[in-house]
Amino acid sequence: MATTAPPRGANPFDDSGVLADQHGIRRYTNLHESIPAMLRASVDADPRAEALVEVGGGRISYRELWDRAARVAGGLRDRGIRPGDRVAIRLPNSIDWVLAFLGGLLAGAIVVPVNTRFTDSEASYVVDDSGSSYLFEPGSQLPDAKPHVYAGASRTDIAAIFYTSGTTGFPKGAMHTHENVLANVETAFRVVGVTPDIGPEFRTLVVVPLFHVTGCHSQALPVLRAGGAAVIDAAFDGRRMIETIERERITACTAVPAIYYHILNRPDFTSAQVACVRWASYGGAPIAPALVRRIAEQFPGARVGNGFGLTESTSISTFLPHEWAADHADSVGFAAPHTQVAIDAADRETGVGEILIRGQGVCAGYWNKPDATAQTFADHWLHTGDVGRVSEQGLVYVLDRIKDMINRGGENVYCVEVENDLIGAPGVGEVAVVGVPDSMMGEKVGAVIVPLPGATVDAATVLAYARERLADFKVPQFVAVRAEPLPRNPNGKVLKAQLRETDFGSPLF
């Protein structure tokens, strides 16, 4: 397998204590033995410190968090749950979600978060496929019994199964070991420049779903490792988010670019309300350089940064730090300290090929799917299915999904690259680029645009904007403007198969 690896000399992150094993996999050497062991250390350090806050709900300390999670574990044990059994969580963002997650681990079980946006049939598939013996569901009390703590968990044990949600086919369960999760927690600190012993001043606002690896592994668990507080909101609301940041003295925020755009454009927003924020991270969608600069300006005390990862990589694989964020907004940054990024079958001229990832965060494979595991996790590398390149500086660029790439008369057009440019065009709120069938060229480039709230989009203006930034063969010849948001699956991925059915009309040139 031909690969090209980026130079690590350009990497800006602290990689002390990271060693390569016999397979070349980079590993942190300072991790706890398990997630419960990590939590116990924070409990012992300051049991009275605030651990969890539910917006509009209660607050609990570290001592209360441990005691209540142990009672959930005891309740699960009374219901016959034993180490290695699976327990599924179909709860909204809440303190109860965290208690269910940690209670499952304290019982020695494997926790299976269920996407709350799934239909009943989709949720049933996850519960059945994982073989879950218990389901935490809305309207039911958490199990409660004599406290129980399973002491036999080790780093190589499976801690959780997070199900992917692709645009086609059934979800696949990515098996996360305790080591995978703990490595991501360590990475979350190193890429943003936070010390793990920061303590109560580290307060993060969780508005993304906890059933996603970002919400769980890169927000909730790192703050519990640090002895800080996770302030959890059940859903995003612009006014409530601003008020919560100010009232709760939030120091760390993570959200998709659209959320930042929304709150920055609210008439009631002021920079003074978010002056407490010291770290403002984003990811999951293209972001315009102008929005990056605006986040940095309007969050005056914050370092900004862009994170990239997959469910299969247990969240963070690369990160674009503050110093690079505005000038390289189309990049997802440098490889994390425990990660190596390589390009498979790279084109000799462009360096473009499939992005491969190797490291301590790459999961143990797919639950009950040996063929898919063998195909995706080959030779210790995770085959991401993303097309990209790595610059001489070590910056990683994600250009497209392999299956979404457009072949325009023999020229490859990478949809994400075009989307990254069009997102900055006047009036553009969301954009998706797809191939439009053409009898001569095979495919031509089409763009589906959702305007910003209150804005209008003029196709001629968009094309003029694109021509200043893109090669002529990448400029969309078809533009469709729609009032409805882009169609997405329950994990937020744009359903491009649906968008290919768009009536684009005649080509614009």
XYZ file of C-alpha atoms in Angstrom:
509
model
C 0.000 0.000 0.000
C 1.618 3.247 -1.161
C 1.266 6.063 1.323
C 2.792 9.435 1.907
C 3.090 10.783 5.421
C 3.256 14.433 6.498
C 6.314 15.857 8.222
C 5.873 15.820 11.994
C 8.405 18.599 12.391
C 5.748 21.156 11.512
C 3.283 19.858 14.085
C 2.537 22.545 16.705
C 1.224 20.262 19.473
C 2.948 18.939 22.574
C 3.812 15.293 21.911
C 5.819 14.617 25.059
C 5.231 11.151 26.478
C 3.994 9.847 23.110
C 5.804 6.722 21.957
C 5.364 4.464 18.934
C 4.703 0.781 19.593
C 5.973 -2.183 17.552
C 3.419 -1.438 14.836
C 4.354 2.243 14.645
C 1.142 3.309 16.423
C 1.669 6.418 18.526
C 0.432 6.107 22.114
C 0.253 8.337 25.169
C 2.013 6.725 28.108
C 0.303 8.683 30.904
C -3.306 7.477 30.646
C -5.527 6.123 33.402
C -6.426 2.443 33.302
C -10.089 3.094 32.543
C -12.712 5.836 32.252
C -14.017 5.119 35.787
C -10.441 5.369 37.117
C -10.142 8.757 35.414
C -13.375 9.952 37.013
C -12.406 8.601 40.423
C -9.220 10.683 40.354
C -11.279 13.849 39.827
C -13.689 12.858 42.599
C -10.830 12.316 45.019
C -9.152 15.595 44.020
C -12.167 17.785 44.847
C -15.377 15.889 45.686
C -17.362 19.070 46.355
C -16.538 20.738 43.031
C -19.404 21.165 40.594
C -19.339 18.448 37.942
C -22.580 18.697 35.938
C -25.134 21.421 35.335
C -28.323 20.919 33.366
C -29.625 24.099 31.759
C -33.010 24.649 33.363
C -32.388 21.709 35.690
C -30.178 20.543 38.515
C -26.527 20.663 39.527
C -24.402 17.914 41.031
C -20.935 17.734 42.536
C -18.261 15.153 41.783
C -19.152 13.206 44.918
C -22.829 13.169 43.905
C -21.911 12.192 40.345
C -19.895 9.198 41.532
C -22.433 8.091 44.136
C -25.422 8.382 41.797
C -23.618 6.656 38.913
C -22.621 3.825 41.279
C -26.269 3.444 42.315
C -27.228 3.224 38.626
C -24.570 0.512 38.281
C -26.060 -1.303 41.257
C -29.509 -1.064 39.710
C -28.210 -2.507 36.449
C -26.552 -5.344 38.330
C -29.846 -6.106 40.090
C -31.411 -6.354 36.642
C -28.916 -9.000 35.634
C -26.376 -6.836 33.783
C -22.880 -8.279 33.980
C -19.485 -7.109 32.670
C -19.416 -7.148 28.882
C -23.199 -6.874 28.497
C -24.465 -4.005 26.387
C -26.759 -1.264 27.694
C -28.267 1.283 25.312
C -29.024 4.955 26.040
C -31.867 6.677 24.204
C -32.069 9.814 26.323
C -31.762 13.506 25.440
C -28.825 15.599 26.602
C -29.162 15.732 30.385
C -27.539 14.834 33.684
C -29.398 11.523 33.419
C -27.607 10.783 30.124
C -24.221 11.151 31.813
C -25.364 9.085 34.824
C -26.547 6.334 32.466
C -23.242 6.387 30.555
C -21.040 6.332 33.657
C -23.380 3.981 35.517
C -23.123 1.517 32.660
C -19.329 1.663 32.798
C -19.297 1.267 36.587
C -21.366 -1.889 36.081
C -18.697 -3.159 33.668
C -21.129 -2.945 30.764
C -20.503 -1.680 27.233
C -22.512 1.494 26.693
C -24.392 2.002 23.413
C -25.568 5.606 22.850
C -28.556 5.810 20.500
C -29.098 8.799 18.240
C -32.285 10.458 19.508
C -33.047 11.601 15.967
C -33.362 8.001 14.818
C -36.817 6.703 13.989
C -38.123 3.891 16.177
C -37.080 1.326 13.569
C -33.573 2.784 13.287
C -33.217 2.868 17.076
C -34.460 -0.721 17.302
C -31.831 -1.773 14.788
C -29.078 -0.313 16.991
C -30.446 -1.923 20.149
C -30.905 -5.301 18.434
C -27.624 -5.243 16.505
C -25.645 -4.425 19.652
C -27.482 -7.110 21.622
C -28.290 -4.597 24.343
C -29.880 -6.167 27.422
C -31.148 -2.897 28.865
C -32.405 0.374 27.386
C -32.358 3.729 29.144
C -35.322 5.522 27.611
C -37.287 8.740 28.210
C -39.998 8.585 30.838
C -38.348 5.826 32.844
C -36.510 6.241 36.140
C -32.831 5.401 36.163
C -32.036 2.080 37.844
C -31.302 2.680 41.506
C -29.889 0.236 44.052
C -26.994 -0.335 46.416
C -23.842 1.248 44.888
C -21.703 -1.057 42.792
C -18.344 -0.432 41.128
C -16.792 -2.970 38.772
C -13.054 -2.841 39.379
C -11.889 -5.083 36.555
C -11.970 -2.681 33.596
C -8.739 -2.318 31.617
C -7.629 -0.068 28.775
C -8.158 -2.702 26.088
C -11.751 -3.480 27.112
C -14.565 -2.142 24.952
C -16.174 0.785 26.808
C -18.755 1.965 24.285
C -20.201 1.323 20.850
C -21.038 4.495 18.937
C -23.042 3.872 15.787
C -22.193 5.696 12.611
C -24.953 6.930 10.371
C -23.862 6.980 6.764
C -25.935 8.261 3.899
C -26.648 4.713 2.701
C -26.963 1.298 4.364
C -27.337 0.298 7.982
C -25.418 2.029 10.796
C -22.194 0.395 11.921
C -21.144 0.215 15.562
C -17.642 1.569 16.162
C -16.158 -0.184 19.199
C -14.324 2.282 21.463
C -11.949 0.880 24.054
C -11.217 2.696 27.294
C -7.787 3.465 25.793
C -9.345 4.988 22.654
C -11.509 7.315 24.730
C -8.801 8.248 27.236
C -6.390 9.019 24.389
C -8.955 11.353 22.844
C -9.464 13.070 26.207
C -5.714 13.719 26.415
C -5.712 14.972 22.829
C -8.582 17.372 23.557
C -6.349 19.133 26.089
C -3.204 19.194 23.992
C -4.643 20.555 20.761
C -6.328 23.547 22.415
C -3.564 24.144 24.963
C -5.378 23.319 28.206
C -3.628 21.638 31.109
C -5.517 18.554 32.396
C -5.319 19.817 35.994
C -7.008 23.148 35.207
C -9.827 22.376 37.655
C -13.091 24.270 38.235
C -12.253 27.195 35.944
C -12.735 24.831 32.985
C -16.455 25.039 32.197
C -17.721 23.757 28.881
C -21.149 24.259 27.308
C -22.438 21.081 25.659
C -25.020 21.954 22.999
C -24.028 19.200 20.556
C -25.598 15.766 21.188
C -23.936 13.550 23.767
C -24.668 10.548 21.530
C -22.001 11.968 19.182
C -18.316 11.440 19.919
C -17.775 15.213 19.919
C -20.240 15.827 22.735
C -19.236 12.813 24.817
C -15.558 12.157 24.147
C -14.340 15.675 23.333
C -16.464 17.773 25.692
C -18.113 15.969 28.614
C -15.347 13.500 29.434
C -12.407 15.931 29.104
C -14.067 18.387 31.484
C -14.644 15.558 33.988
C -10.979 14.603 33.639
C -10.016 18.213 34.378
C -12.233 18.578 37.434
C -14.323 21.230 35.721
C -18.040 21.434 34.976
C -20.032 20.300 31.951
C -23.029 22.580 31.431
C -25.487 20.536 29.367
C -28.297 21.896 27.211
C -30.915 19.576 25.744
C -31.024 21.467 22.449
C -29.635 24.555 20.775
C -31.400 27.870 21.292
C -29.536 31.045 20.357
C -30.831 33.316 23.103
C -30.475 30.593 25.750
C -26.931 29.795 24.612
C -25.790 33.407 24.983
C -27.494 33.745 28.367
C -25.996 30.449 29.565
C -22.471 31.407 28.515
C -22.711 34.617 30.517
C -24.557 33.223 33.553
C -22.468 30.053 33.919
C -19.150 31.725 33.113
C -18.463 29.273 30.302
C -14.803 29.091 29.311
C -15.003 26.523 26.470
C -17.467 26.234 23.571
C -17.665 23.724 20.734
C -20.237 23.956 17.950
C -20.774 23.726 14.210
C -20.120 26.947 12.246
C -23.860 27.570 11.724
C -24.389 27.937 15.492
C -21.661 30.566 15.754
C -23.120 32.402 12.769
C -26.562 32.335 14.354
C -25.569 33.740 17.731
C -23.221 36.357 16.267
C -26.074 37.694 14.141
C -28.605 37.915 16.924
C -29.566 41.535 17.692
C -29.154 40.865 21.414
C -25.571 39.556 21.111
C -22.695 41.513 22.627
C -19.057 40.553 22.965
C -19.218 41.340 26.663
C -21.591 38.402 27.174
C -19.002 35.903 25.884
C -15.872 37.578 27.234
C -15.454 34.646 29.647
C -14.890 32.166 26.778
C -11.232 31.213 26.391
C -11.553 28.419 23.838
C -14.025 28.474 20.916
C -13.785 25.413 18.691
C -15.802 24.440 15.637
C -15.959 21.715 13.016
C -18.247 19.401 11.094
C -18.865 21.734 8.136
C -17.052 24.193 5.852
C -16.439 27.586 7.410
C -15.796 30.887 5.669
C -12.561 32.709 6.609
C -14.674 35.789 7.339
C -16.663 33.843 9.950
C -13.457 32.579 11.567
C -12.198 36.146 11.847
C -15.532 37.279 13.219
C -15.564 34.549 15.900
C -12.064 35.606 16.928
C -13.113 39.265 17.083
C -16.449 38.784 18.848
C -15.097 36.232 21.347
C -12.278 38.586 22.381
C -10.701 36.347 25.009
C -10.873 33.085 23.061
C -8.492 30.972 21.072
C -10.358 29.564 18.085
C -9.722 26.288 16.279
C -11.118 23.730 13.863
C -11.331 20.038 14.761
C -11.764 17.022 12.481
C -12.355 13.381 13.235
C -14.635 10.417 12.727
C -16.656 8.098 14.917
C -14.096 5.450 13.952
C -11.226 7.608 15.226
C -12.994 8.283 18.557
C -13.304 12.002 17.656
C -10.246 14.242 17.211
C -7.738 13.254 14.517
C -6.565 16.691 13.410
C -6.878 20.231 14.735
C -6.249 23.678 13.260
C -5.013 25.922 16.098
C -5.690 29.606 16.633
C -2.527 30.893 14.961
C -3.448 29.194 11.687
C -7.238 29.401 11.804
C -8.068 32.486 9.744
C -5.424 32.117 7.034
C -6.040 28.388 6.530
C -9.789 28.115 7.174
C -10.136 25.474 4.439
C -7.782 23.125 6.320
C -8.667 20.813 9.207
C -5.231 21.344 10.695
C -2.367 19.189 11.835
C -2.348 15.579 12.959
C -3.082 15.221 16.683
C -0.169 14.074 18.876
C -1.413 10.459 18.937
C -2.295 10.403 15.242
C -0.541 9.890 11.953
C -2.196 10.935 8.714
C -1.193 9.427 5.396
C -2.466 9.646 1.829
C -3.096 6.387 0.013
C -2.277 6.179 -3.697
C -1.521 9.887 -3.846
C -1.630 11.535 -7.264
C 1.911 12.417 -8.288
C 1.022 15.939 -9.342
C -1.579 16.990 -6.775
C -0.758 14.725 -3.817
C -4.463 13.901 -3.557
C -5.632 10.456 -2.457
C -7.600 8.710 0.265
C -6.929 9.952 3.789
C -5.685 7.221 6.131
C -5.438 7.580 9.897
C -3.397 5.576 12.372
C -3.101 6.069 16.104
C -4.288 5.313 19.601
C -7.716 6.759 18.872
C -8.586 4.414 16.000
C -11.341 2.167 17.285
C -11.218 -1.606 17.641
C -13.409 -2.184 14.580
C -17.112 -2.544 13.881
C -19.353 -4.565 16.172
C -20.496 -7.808 14.546
C -19.172 -6.800 11.110
C -15.883 -8.625 10.436
C -15.916 -8.011 6.668
C -16.459 -4.259 7.036
C -13.814 -4.191 9.784
C -11.254 -5.933 7.580
C -11.955 -3.549 4.716
C -11.931 -0.296 6.715
C -9.183 -1.094 9.248
C -6.386 -2.595 7.138
C -2.716 -2.859 8.148
C -3.415 -0.783 11.296
C -4.688 2.117 9.165
C -8.226 3.500 9.183
C -9.414 4.007 5.602
C -11.583 7.075 6.029
C -13.272 7.169 2.627
C -12.303 10.854 2.452
C -10.233 12.312 -0.361
C -7.604 14.817 0.698
C -4.014 15.961 0.722
C -1.337 17.074 3.169
C 0.679 20.222 2.553
C 4.426 20.516 3.003
C 3.679 22.294 6.285
C 1.734 19.265 7.520
C -1.727 20.822 7.126
C -4.445 18.326 6.248
C -7.087 19.240 3.666
C -10.277 17.192 3.305
C -11.544 17.603 -0.254
C -14.432 15.168 -0.602
C -15.951 11.796 0.114
C -14.669 9.287 -2.455
C -18.204 8.406 -3.517
C -19.183 12.073 -3.921
C -16.266 13.166 -6.134
C -17.318 14.615 -9.507
C -15.592 13.474 -12.704
C -16.046 16.324 -15.174
C -14.733 15.130 -18.525
C -11.731 13.463 -16.889
C -11.071 16.278 -14.408
C -11.699 15.456 -10.750
C -13.748 18.066 -8.920
C -13.765 17.753 -5.139
C -17.100 18.864 -3.737
C -15.842 19.962 -0.317
C -13.197 22.153 -1.938
C -15.876 23.959 -3.962
C -18.180 24.155 -0.931
C -15.381 25.708 1.136
C -15.129 28.529 -1.395
C -18.839 29.055 -2.041
C -19.706 29.264 1.679
C -18.185 32.749 1.710
C -20.254 34.050 -1.232
C -22.763 36.855 -0.532
C -25.966 35.590 1.049
C -24.919 31.909 1.185
C -25.892 30.126 4.406
C -25.530 26.468 3.421
C -24.167 24.918 0.257
C -23.823 21.415 -1.131
C -22.076 20.557 -4.377
C -23.129 17.523 -6.433
C -22.534 16.066 -9.858
C -25.146 16.771 -12.538
C -25.299 14.126 -15.314
C -24.139 15.352 -18.728
C -24.114 13.401 -21.978
C -20.822 14.893 -23.176
C -18.815 15.542 -20.018
C -20.217 12.697 -17.919
C -20.866 15.086 -15.041
C -20.915 18.823 -14.500
C -20.778 20.766 -11.257
C -24.023 21.728 -9.523
C -24.482 23.761 -6.340
C -27.529 23.704 -4.071
C -27.643 26.831 -1.924
C -29.699 27.773 1.121
C -29.600 31.547 1.738
C -28.740 33.085 5.069
C -31.783 34.159 7.106
C -33.262 37.254 5.511
C -30.817 37.190 2.582
C -31.283 36.555 -1.118
C -28.852 34.719 -3.360
C -28.148 35.820 -6.914
C -26.695 33.056 -9.094
C -24.657 35.490 -11.208
C -23.052 36.970 -8.082
C -22.221 33.495 -6.794
C -20.605 32.533 -10.107
C -18.559 35.740 -10.189
C -17.405 35.004 -6.632
C -16.511 31.422 -7.600
C -14.570 32.435 -10.717
C -12.255 34.575 -8.602
C -11.344 31.586 -6.436
C -11.731 28.395 -8.466
C -10.344 26.912 -11.654
C -12.841 27.252 -14.507
C -13.731 23.544 -14.545
C -14.680 23.694 -10.835
C -17.079 26.640 -11.168
C -20.692 25.375 -10.871
C -22.598 25.449 -14.133
C -25.818 24.738 -12.286
C -27.099 26.627 -9.237
C -30.325 25.845 -7.378
C -31.547 27.971 -4.480
C -33.865 26.339 -1.957
C -35.749 27.785 0.984
C -35.610 24.598 3.061
C -32.462 23.513 4.945
C -30.299 20.912 3.260
C -31.586 17.381 3.870
C -29.523 15.568 6.464
C -29.469 12.162 8.077
C -29.829 11.783 11.885
C -26.078 12.358 12.341
C -26.208 15.629 10.430
C -24.594 14.455 7.188
C -25.988 16.017 4.032
C -27.999 13.540 1.958
C -26.462 14.220 -1.429
C -28.367 11.375 -3.069
C -31.526 13.417 -2.523
C -29.904 16.598 -3.796
C -28.871 14.884 -7.031
C -32.577 14.685 -7.821
C -32.774 18.507 -7.791
C -34.224 20.141 -10.917
C -31.314 22.411 -11.801
C -32.822 23.624 -15.072
C -30.516 24.786 -17.855
C -26.785 25.352 -17.377
C -25.789 28.925 -16.576
C -22.947 28.928 -19.092
